[in-house]
Amino acid sequence: MNIHILEMPIDFGASRHGSDMGPSAIRLAGIKQRLESLGHHTERYFSPMQISPQEYEEIGNPKAKYLKAIVQANNQLASEVEKAVLSDGFPLILGGDHSIALGSVAGLSAAYQKKGLKLGVLYVDAHGDFNTAETSPSGNIHGECMSANCGYGLPELTNLYFEGRKLDPKNLCYVGLRSIDPEERVLMKEAGVTAYTMSDIDRLGICEVVKQILRFFRKRVDAIHVSFDMDCLDPMYAPGTGYQLPAGMTNREALLLMEEMAGCGLVRSAEIVEVNPVLDVRNQTAAFAVDLVARLLGETIY
Protein backbone atom coordinates (compact mmCIF):
# COMPACT_ATOMS: atom_id res chain seq x y z
CA MET A 1 0.00 0.00 0.00
CA ASN A 2 0.91 3.62 -0.42
CA ILE A 3 1.14 4.89 3.16
CA HIS A 4 0.63 8.59 3.90
CA ILE A 5 2.17 9.12 7.36
CA LEU A 6 0.82 12.29 8.94
CA GLU A 7 2.34 13.47 12.20
CA MET A 8 0.11 15.45 14.56
CA PRO A 9 2.32 16.69 17.43
CA ILE A 10 -0.48 18.18 19.50
CA ASP A 11 -1.41 17.74 23.15
CA PHE A 12 -3.84 20.65 23.48
CA GLY A 13 -6.71 18.25 24.08
CA ALA A 14 -5.33 16.58 27.21
CA SER A 15 -4.38 17.57 30.76
CA ARG A 16 -0.97 15.88 30.86
CA HIS A 17 1.53 17.27 28.39
CA GLY A 18 4.14 15.33 26.43
CA SER A 19 2.07 13.41 23.86
CA ASP A 20 3.01 16.12 21.33
CA MET A 21 6.39 14.36 21.25
CA GLY A 22 4.73 11.03 20.49
CA PRO A 23 5.07 11.22 16.69
CA SER A 24 8.82 11.81 16.88
CA ALA A 25 9.19 8.93 19.36
CA ILE A 26 7.33 6.60 16.99
CA ARG A 27 9.46 7.86 14.11
CA LEU A 28 12.64 7.17 16.08
CA ALA A 29 11.33 3.70 16.90
CA GLY A 30 11.53 2.90 13.18
CA ILE A 31 7.99 3.12 11.84
CA LYS A 32 9.04 4.00 8.27
CA GLN A 33 11.62 1.23 8.00
CA ARG A 34 9.24 -1.33 9.51
CA LEU A 35 6.48 -0.56 7.03
CA GLU A 36 8.84 -0.61 4.08
CA SER A 37 10.18 -3.99 5.23
CA LEU A 38 6.60 -5.28 4.76
CA GLY A 39 6.58 -4.10 1.16
CA HIS A 40 4.63 -0.89 1.67
CA HIS A 41 5.63 2.39 0.08
CA THR A 42 5.80 5.59 2.13
CA GLU A 43 4.10 8.07 -0.17
CA ARG A 44 4.36 11.06 2.17
CA TYR A 45 5.71 11.68 5.66
CA PHE A 46 5.04 15.10 7.15
CA SER A 47 2.95 17.12 9.60
CA PRO A 48 0.03 19.08 8.14
CA MET A 49 -0.36 20.98 11.42
CA GLN A 50 0.53 24.68 11.41
CA ILE A 51 -0.46 26.25 14.73
CA SER A 52 1.36 28.08 17.51
CA PRO A 53 2.78 26.18 20.51
CA GLN A 54 0.31 25.68 23.34
CA GLU A 55 2.03 28.28 25.53
CA TYR A 56 1.08 30.95 22.97
CA GLU A 57 -2.58 29.95 22.61
CA GLU A 58 -5.54 30.97 24.78
CA ILE A 59 -7.45 28.29 26.72
CA GLY A 60 -10.76 29.95 25.89
CA ASN A 61 -13.88 27.99 26.86
CA PRO A 62 -13.03 26.04 30.07
CA LYS A 63 -15.48 23.31 28.98
CA ALA A 64 -13.69 22.93 25.62
CA LYS A 65 -10.13 24.07 26.20
CA TYR A 66 -8.04 25.37 23.29
CA LEU A 67 -11.05 24.97 21.01
CA LYS A 68 -9.85 27.40 18.34
CA ALA A 69 -6.38 25.85 17.96
CA ILE A 70 -7.72 22.29 17.99
CA VAL A 71 -10.29 23.09 15.30
CA GLN A 72 -7.61 24.76 13.18
CA ALA A 73 -5.20 21.81 13.48
CA ASN A 74 -7.91 19.25 12.74
CA ASN A 75 -9.16 21.10 9.69
CA GLN A 76 -5.61 20.93 8.36
CA LEU A 77 -5.44 17.21 9.13
CA ALA A 78 -8.85 16.49 7.60
CA SER A 79 -7.81 18.04 4.29
CA GLU A 80 -4.70 15.87 4.02
CA VAL A 81 -6.56 12.71 5.08
CA GLU A 82 -9.20 13.32 2.42
CA LYS A 83 -6.51 13.83 -0.23
CA ALA A 84 -4.80 10.58 0.79
CA VAL A 85 -7.99 8.53 0.52
CA LEU A 86 -9.01 10.05 -2.80
CA SER A 87 -5.59 9.14 -4.20
CA ASP A 88 -6.12 5.54 -2.98
CA GLY A 89 -3.55 5.93 -0.23
CA PHE A 90 -3.63 4.64 3.34
CA PRO A 91 -3.59 7.51 5.88
CA LEU A 92 -1.58 6.62 9.00
CA ILE A 93 -1.85 9.39 11.57
CA LEU A 94 0.57 9.58 14.49
CA GLY A 95 -0.55 11.54 17.58
CA GLY A 96 -0.55 13.49 19.71
CA ASP A 97 -3.61 13.27 21.93
CA HIS A 98 -6.88 11.74 20.81
CA SER A 99 -8.45 15.04 19.79
CA ILE A 100 -6.88 14.36 16.38
CA ALA A 101 -9.70 11.86 15.77
CA LEU A 102 -11.79 14.91 14.91
CA GLY A 103 -9.68 15.63 11.84
CA SER A 104 -8.99 12.06 10.80
CA VAL A 105 -12.65 11.00 10.88
CA ALA A 106 -13.81 14.23 9.20
CA GLY A 107 -11.36 13.75 6.34
CA LEU A 108 -12.27 10.09 5.96
CA SER A 109 -15.97 10.87 6.02
CA ALA A 110 -15.62 13.52 3.32
CA ALA A 111 -13.65 11.17 1.08
CA TYR A 112 -15.92 8.17 1.50
CA GLN A 113 -19.04 10.22 0.91
CA LYS A 114 -17.54 11.17 -2.44
CA LYS A 115 -16.75 7.51 -3.12
CA GLY A 116 -20.20 6.35 -2.04
CA LEU A 117 -18.78 4.05 0.67
CA LYS A 118 -19.77 3.53 4.30
CA LEU A 119 -17.18 4.27 7.00
CA GLY A 120 -16.83 2.38 10.27
CA VAL A 121 -14.50 3.15 13.17
CA LEU A 122 -12.90 0.69 15.58
CA TYR A 123 -12.03 2.77 18.63
CA VAL A 124 -9.50 1.00 20.83
CA ASP A 125 -9.42 2.99 24.05
CA ALA A 126 -9.83 2.83 27.80
CA HIS A 127 -12.19 5.82 27.51
CA GLY A 128 -15.31 6.57 25.50
CA ASP A 129 -14.31 10.12 24.49
CA PHE A 130 -18.07 10.69 24.19
CA ASN A 131 -18.52 13.63 26.55
CA THR A 132 -19.77 17.01 25.42
CA ALA A 133 -18.96 20.46 26.78
CA GLU A 134 -22.01 20.06 29.00
CA THR A 135 -20.99 16.71 30.50
CA SER A 136 -17.18 16.83 30.48
CA PRO A 137 -15.66 16.92 33.98
CA SER A 138 -12.33 18.22 32.62
CA GLY A 139 -13.11 20.32 29.55
CA ASN A 140 -10.43 18.41 27.62
CA ILE A 141 -11.45 18.05 23.98
CA HIS A 142 -9.80 14.66 23.57
CA GLY A 143 -12.72 13.43 25.69
CA GLU A 144 -15.27 15.04 23.36
CA CYS A 145 -14.00 13.96 19.96
CA MET A 146 -16.11 10.88 19.19
CA SER A 147 -19.35 12.41 20.40
CA ALA A 148 -18.64 15.35 18.08
CA ASN A 149 -17.91 13.01 15.17
CA CYS A 150 -21.31 11.41 15.82
CA GLY A 151 -23.09 14.78 15.90
CA TYR A 152 -23.20 15.64 19.60
CA GLY A 153 -21.62 18.71 21.18
CA LEU A 154 -20.42 22.15 20.22
CA PRO A 155 -21.13 23.22 16.63
CA GLU A 156 -17.45 24.15 16.18
CA LEU A 157 -16.67 20.45 16.64
CA THR A 158 -19.70 18.78 15.06
CA ASN A 159 -19.34 20.96 11.94
CA LEU A 160 -15.56 20.71 11.71
CA TYR A 161 -14.30 20.58 8.09
CA PHE A 162 -17.84 20.24 6.73
CA GLU A 163 -21.27 20.73 8.21
CA GLY A 164 -23.03 17.77 9.75
CA ARG A 165 -22.36 14.40 11.31
CA LYS A 166 -19.17 12.62 10.28
CA LEU A 167 -19.99 9.10 11.49
CA ASP A 168 -23.14 7.11 12.11
CA PRO A 169 -22.75 6.00 15.75
CA LYS A 170 -24.20 2.63 14.79
CA ASN A 171 -20.99 2.10 12.77
CA LEU A 172 -18.77 2.86 15.77
CA CYS A 173 -17.36 -0.03 17.79
CA TYR A 174 -15.32 0.33 20.98
CA VAL A 175 -13.00 -2.23 22.49
CA GLY A 176 -10.97 -2.08 25.71
CA LEU A 177 -13.18 0.36 27.62
CA ARG A 178 -12.62 0.56 31.37
CA SER A 179 -13.20 4.20 32.35
CA ILE A 180 -16.45 5.91 31.30
CA ASP A 181 -18.02 8.95 32.94
CA PRO A 182 -21.65 8.50 34.11
CA GLU A 183 -23.26 11.06 31.75
CA GLU A 184 -20.99 9.93 28.95
CA ARG A 185 -22.29 6.38 29.36
CA VAL A 186 -25.86 7.60 29.03
CA LEU A 187 -25.07 9.45 25.79
CA MET A 188 -23.19 6.46 24.31
CA LYS A 189 -26.18 4.20 24.95
CA GLU A 190 -28.57 6.79 23.55
CA ALA A 191 -26.44 7.11 20.40
CA GLY A 192 -26.38 3.33 19.90
CA VAL A 193 -22.65 2.66 19.73
CA THR A 194 -21.36 -0.89 20.18
CA ALA A 195 -18.94 -1.38 23.07
CA TYR A 196 -16.72 -4.17 24.37
CA THR A 197 -15.33 -3.38 27.80
CA MET A 198 -12.45 -5.05 29.59
CA SER A 199 -15.10 -7.06 31.44
CA ASP A 200 -16.30 -8.41 28.10
CA ILE A 201 -12.75 -9.36 27.15
CA ASP A 202 -12.29 -11.09 30.51
CA ARG A 203 -15.64 -12.86 30.23
CA LEU A 204 -15.56 -13.89 26.56
CA GLY A 205 -11.84 -13.92 25.76
CA ILE A 206 -10.17 -11.76 23.15
CA CYS A 207 -10.72 -14.29 20.34
CA GLU A 208 -14.51 -14.24 20.72
CA VAL A 209 -14.57 -10.46 21.07
CA VAL A 210 -12.56 -10.08 17.85
CA LYS A 211 -14.89 -12.47 16.01
CA GLN A 212 -17.88 -10.40 17.08
CA ILE A 213 -16.16 -7.16 16.06
CA LEU A 214 -15.39 -8.53 12.61
CA ARG A 215 -19.00 -9.70 12.15
CA PHE A 216 -20.18 -6.25 13.25
CA PHE A 217 -18.16 -4.43 10.59
CA ARG A 218 -18.68 -6.89 7.75
CA LYS A 219 -22.45 -6.39 8.03
CA ARG A 220 -22.32 -2.61 8.09
CA VAL A 221 -19.39 -0.88 6.38
CA ASP A 222 -17.09 -0.80 3.37
CA ALA A 223 -14.02 0.68 5.06
CA ILE A 224 -12.69 0.61 8.64
CA HIS A 225 -10.62 3.23 10.41
CA VAL A 226 -8.70 1.91 13.43
CA SER A 227 -8.17 4.54 16.12
CA PHE A 228 -5.80 3.13 18.73
CA ASP A 229 -5.13 4.89 22.04
CA MET A 230 -2.13 3.45 23.86
CA ASP A 231 -3.89 3.88 27.21
CA CYS A 232 -6.10 0.90 26.33
CA LEU A 233 -3.07 -1.18 27.32
CA ASP A 234 -2.18 -2.07 30.86
CA PRO A 235 0.58 0.28 32.10
CA MET A 236 2.81 -2.79 32.48
CA TYR A 237 3.06 -2.83 28.68
CA ALA A 238 2.65 0.88 27.92
CA PRO A 239 4.05 3.09 30.69
CA GLY A 240 4.54 6.03 28.33
CA THR A 241 0.98 7.29 28.16
CA GLY A 242 -0.78 10.10 29.98
CA TYR A 243 -3.57 8.03 31.53
CA GLN A 244 -2.18 4.93 33.20
CA LEU A 245 -5.15 2.88 34.33
CA PRO A 246 -4.71 -0.62 35.78
CA ALA A 247 -6.35 -3.75 34.37
CA GLY A 248 -5.97 -2.90 30.70
CA MET A 249 -5.36 -5.04 27.63
CA THR A 250 -2.22 -7.14 27.49
CA ASN A 251 0.34 -6.76 24.72
CA ARG A 252 -0.69 -10.16 23.32
CA GLU A 253 -4.38 -9.23 23.21
CA ALA A 254 -3.62 -5.99 21.39
CA LEU A 255 -1.32 -7.66 18.86
CA LEU A 256 -3.92 -10.33 18.11
CA LEU A 257 -6.61 -7.68 17.65
CA MET A 258 -4.44 -5.83 15.13
CA GLU A 259 -3.49 -8.99 13.27
CA GLU A 260 -7.12 -10.10 12.97
CA MET A 261 -8.22 -6.66 11.80
CA ALA A 262 -5.55 -6.82 9.10
CA GLY A 263 -6.94 -10.17 7.98
CA CYS A 264 -10.47 -8.86 7.45
CA GLY A 265 -9.37 -6.79 4.46
CA LEU A 266 -11.46 -3.72 5.30
CA VAL A 267 -8.96 -1.54 7.19
CA ARG A 268 -8.19 1.50 5.04
CA SER A 269 -6.71 3.94 7.59
CA ALA A 270 -5.40 4.11 11.14
CA GLU A 271 -4.16 6.41 13.85
CA ILE A 272 -2.19 5.72 16.98
CA VAL A 273 -2.25 8.26 19.80
CA GLU A 274 -1.22 9.14 23.34
CA VAL A 275 2.40 7.99 23.25
CA ASN A 276 4.05 10.22 25.86
CA PRO A 277 7.87 9.95 25.85
CA VAL A 278 8.11 12.04 29.03
CA LEU A 279 6.54 9.16 30.95
CA ASP A 280 8.03 6.30 28.94
CA VAL A 281 10.82 3.87 29.79
CA ARG A 282 13.51 3.58 27.09
CA ASN A 283 10.92 4.39 24.41
CA GLN A 284 9.22 1.02 24.89
CA THR A 285 5.70 2.40 24.40
CA ALA A 286 6.64 3.97 21.08
CA ALA A 287 8.39 0.76 20.03
CA PHE A 288 5.25 -1.21 20.83
CA ALA A 289 3.18 1.28 18.86
CA VAL A 290 5.35 0.38 15.86
CA ASP A 291 4.71 -3.33 16.55
CA LEU A 292 0.96 -2.69 16.59
CA VAL A 293 0.98 -0.75 13.32
CA ALA A 294 3.10 -3.46 11.69
CA ARG A 295 0.60 -6.17 12.69
CA LEU A 296 -2.28 -4.05 11.41
CA LEU A 297 -0.51 -3.68 8.07
CA GLY A 298 0.28 -7.33 7.49
CA GLU A 299 3.15 -8.48 9.67
CA THR A 300 2.82 -12.01 11.05
CA ILE A 301 5.02 -14.16 13.28
CA TYR A 302 5.26 -17.03 10.78
XYZ file of C-alpha atoms in Angstrom:
302
model
C 0.000 0.000 0.000
C 0.914 3.622 -0.419
C 1.143 4.887 3.160
C 0.632 8.587 3.902
C 2.174 9.119 7.358
C 0.818 12.287 8.936
C 2.340 13.467 12.195
C 0.111 15.448 14.558
C 2.322 16.694 17.425
C -0.477 18.183 19.501
C -1.410 17.738 23.153
C -3.835 20.655 23.478
C -6.713 18.252 24.082
C -5.328 16.577 27.213
C -4.379 17.568 30.758
C -0.967 15.883 30.859
C 1.532 17.268 28.388
C 4.136 15.334 26.426
C 2.068 13.415 23.856
C 3.008 16.120 21.335
C 6.395 14.357 21.252
C 4.732 11.030 20.491
C 5.071 11.218 16.686
C 8.817 11.814 16.881
C 9.189 8.930 19.364
C 7.330 6.599 16.990
C 9.461 7.858 14.107
C 12.635 7.171 16.079
C 11.332 3.701 16.899
C 11.533 2.899 13.181
C 7.993 3.123 11.836
C 9.043 3.997 8.274
C 11.625 1.228 7.998
C 9.238 -1.328 9.506
C 6.484 -0.559 7.026
C 8.845 -0.612 4.075
C 10.175 -3.987 5.228
C 6.601 -5.275 4.762
C 6.584 -4.101 1.156
C 4.629 -0.888 1.673
C 5.627 2.388 0.075
C 5.795 5.585 2.129
C 4.095 8.072 -0.173
C 4.359 11.059 2.168
C 5.708 11.683 5.661
C 5.042 15.102 7.154
C 2.946 17.116 9.598
C 0.032 19.081 8.137
C -0.355 20.975 11.423
C 0.525 24.676 11.415
C -0.460 26.255 14.730
C 1.357 28.082 17.510
C 2.780 26.183 20.506
C 0.314 25.684 23.340
C 2.027 28.277 25.532
C 1.076 30.951 22.968
C -2.576 29.950 22.614
C -5.544 30.966 24.778
C -7.452 28.287 26.716
C -10.761 29.946 25.891
C -13.883 27.987 26.859
C -13.035 26.042 30.069
C -15.477 23.309 28.979
C -13.693 22.934 25.623
C -10.128 24.072 26.204
C -8.042 25.370 23.290
C -11.049 24.970 21.010
C -9.854 27.404 18.342
C -6.382 25.850 17.957
C -7.722 22.287 17.988
C -10.287 23.094 15.304
C -7.608 24.764 13.178
C -5.200 21.812 13.475
C -7.909 19.254 12.740
C -9.158 21.104 9.690
C -5.605 20.928 8.355
C -5.436 17.207 9.128
C -8.846 16.486 7.596
C -7.814 18.044 4.294
C -4.699 15.872 4.025
C -6.556 12.710 5.081
C -9.196 13.318 2.419
C -6.510 13.826 -0.227
C -4.796 10.584 0.792
C -7.988 8.531 0.519
C -9.011 10.050 -2.795
C -5.589 9.138 -4.197
C -6.123 5.545 -2.979
C -3.546 5.929 -0.229
C -3.629 4.643 3.338
C -3.586 7.513 5.876
C -1.585 6.617 8.999
C -1.848 9.390 11.569
C 0.567 9.581 14.493
C -0.549 11.544 17.579
C -0.546 13.485 19.708
C -3.613 13.274 21.933
C -6.877 11.738 20.806
C -8.450 15.037 19.786
C -6.879 14.358 16.377
C -9.700 11.858 15.772
C -11.791 14.914 14.908
C -9.678 15.626 11.844
C -8.993 12.055 10.802
C -12.655 10.998 10.876
C -13.814 14.231 9.203
C -11.363 13.750 6.343
C -12.271 10.089 5.956
C -15.971 10.868 6.022
C -15.623 13.522 3.323
C -13.655 11.174 1.077
C -15.915 8.167 1.503
C -19.040 10.219 0.910
C -17.542 11.171 -2.444
C -16.747 7.511 -3.124
C -20.196 6.346 -2.040
C -18.784 4.050 0.668
C -19.766 3.532 4.302
C -17.183 4.271 6.996
C -16.831 2.383 10.268
C -14.502 3.148 13.174
C -12.898 0.688 15.583
C -12.034 2.767 18.632
C -9.500 0.996 20.831
C -9.418 2.991 24.050
C -9.828 2.826 27.805
C -12.191 5.819 27.507
C -15.306 6.573 25.497
C -14.306 10.123 24.489
C -18.066 10.687 24.187
C -18.518 13.632 26.548
C -19.766 17.008 25.422
C -18.961 20.458 26.776
C -22.013 20.056 29.004
C -20.987 16.707 30.505
C -17.178 16.832 30.478
C -15.665 16.925 33.976
C -12.327 18.217 32.624
C -13.107 20.316 29.549
C -10.433 18.414 27.617
C -11.454 18.052 23.982
C -9.800 14.661 23.573
C -12.718 13.428 25.687
C -15.272 15.037 23.365
C -14.004 13.962 19.956
C -16.109 10.881 19.192
C -19.346 12.412 20.403
C -18.642 15.352 18.080
C -17.912 13.015 15.173
C -21.305 11.408 15.824
C -23.089 14.778 15.898
C -23.195 15.640 19.601
C -21.624 18.705 21.180
C -20.423 22.155 20.224
C -21.126 23.217 16.631
C -17.452 24.154 16.182
C -16.673 20.446 16.639
C -19.698 18.779 15.062
C -19.337 20.964 11.945
C -15.556 20.712 11.713
C -14.297 20.579 8.087
C -17.839 20.245 6.727
C -21.274 20.734 8.206
C -23.029 17.767 9.754
C -22.360 14.402 11.312
C -19.167 12.615 10.278
C -19.990 9.099 11.490
C -23.142 7.106 12.109
C -22.749 5.996 15.751
C -24.201 2.625 14.791
C -20.993 2.096 12.773
C -18.769 2.862 15.774
C -17.357 -0.033 17.795
C -15.317 0.332 20.975
C -12.998 -2.231 22.489
C -10.968 -2.077 25.706
C -13.182 0.360 27.618
C -12.624 0.562 31.369
C -13.198 4.199 32.350
C -16.453 5.908 31.301
C -18.023 8.946 32.945
C -21.653 8.500 34.106
C -23.262 11.058 31.755
C -20.986 9.930 28.950
C -22.288 6.375 29.365
C -25.863 7.599 29.026
C -25.073 9.450 25.789
C -23.186 6.464 24.314
C -26.180 4.196 24.952
C -28.572 6.793 23.546
C -26.437 7.109 20.402
C -26.383 3.333 19.905
C -22.646 2.658 19.732
C -21.361 -0.885 20.179
C -18.942 -1.377 23.066
C -16.724 -4.174 24.368
C -15.333 -3.382 27.798
C -12.449 -5.048 29.590
C -15.096 -7.056 31.444
C -16.303 -8.413 28.095
C -12.749 -9.365 27.154
C -12.293 -11.092 30.513
C -15.636 -12.865 30.226
C -15.557 -13.893 26.558
C -11.839 -13.916 25.761
C -10.167 -11.759 23.155
C -10.718 -14.286 20.341
C -14.508 -14.235 20.724
C -14.567 -10.456 21.069
C -12.562 -10.080 17.853
C -14.893 -12.468 16.014
C -17.881 -10.399 17.083
C -16.157 -7.163 16.063
C -15.394 -8.529 12.606
C -19.004 -9.700 12.151
C -20.178 -6.247 13.247
C -18.155 -4.425 10.594
C -18.685 -6.888 7.746
C -22.445 -6.387 8.034
C -22.316 -2.607 8.093
C -19.395 -0.880 6.375
C -17.090 -0.799 3.369
C -14.020 0.675 5.063
C -12.690 0.611 8.635
C -10.615 3.232 10.406
C -8.703 1.905 13.429
C -8.174 4.539 16.116
C -5.797 3.134 18.734
C -5.132 4.887 22.045
C -2.128 3.447 23.861
C -3.887 3.879 27.206
C -6.097 0.900 26.326
C -3.068 -1.179 27.325
C -2.177 -2.074 30.865
C 0.580 0.279 32.101
C 2.809 -2.786 32.477
C 3.062 -2.827 28.681
C 2.654 0.883 27.917
C 4.054 3.095 30.692
C 4.536 6.028 28.327
C 0.982 7.294 28.156
C -0.783 10.103 29.980
C -3.572 8.025 31.531
C -2.177 4.935 33.199
C -5.150 2.881 34.333
C -4.709 -0.624 35.775
C -6.352 -3.752 34.371
C -5.967 -2.902 30.701
C -5.356 -5.040 27.634
C -2.216 -7.140 27.486
C 0.335 -6.759 24.716
C -0.691 -10.157 23.322
C -4.383 -9.226 23.209
C -3.617 -5.990 21.393
C -1.321 -7.656 18.859
C -3.925 -10.330 18.114
C -6.607 -7.677 17.651
C -4.436 -5.826 15.131
C -3.495 -8.995 13.272
C -7.120 -10.102 12.966
C -8.217 -6.660 11.804
C -5.554 -6.815 9.095
C -6.938 -10.168 7.981
C -10.468 -8.860 7.453
C -9.373 -6.789 4.459
C -11.464 -3.724 5.299
C -8.958 -1.544 7.186
C -8.194 1.501 5.040
C -6.711 3.941 7.589
C -5.396 4.105 11.138
C -4.162 6.411 13.849
C -2.189 5.723 16.982
C -2.253 8.260 19.799
C -1.224 9.136 23.340
C 2.399 7.993 23.250
C 4.046 10.224 25.861
C 7.869 9.947 25.847
C 8.106 12.041 29.028
C 6.538 9.158 30.952
C 8.030 6.297 28.936
C 10.817 3.872 29.793
C 13.508 3.577 27.090
C 10.919 4.387 24.409
C 9.225 1.021 24.894
C 5.698 2.398 24.402
C 6.635 3.972 21.076
C 8.390 0.758 20.031
C 5.253 -1.214 20.834
C 3.181 1.284 18.857
C 5.352 0.379 15.865
C 4.706 -3.328 16.549
C 0.959 -2.694 16.587
C 0.979 -0.753 13.321
C 3.097 -3.458 11.686
C 0.603 -6.168 12.687
C -2.280 -4.050 11.412
C -0.506 -3.685 8.070
C 0.281 -7.331 7.488
C 3.153 -8.479 9.670
C 2.825 -12.013 11.049
C 5.024 -14.161 13.277
C 5.257 -17.029 10.782
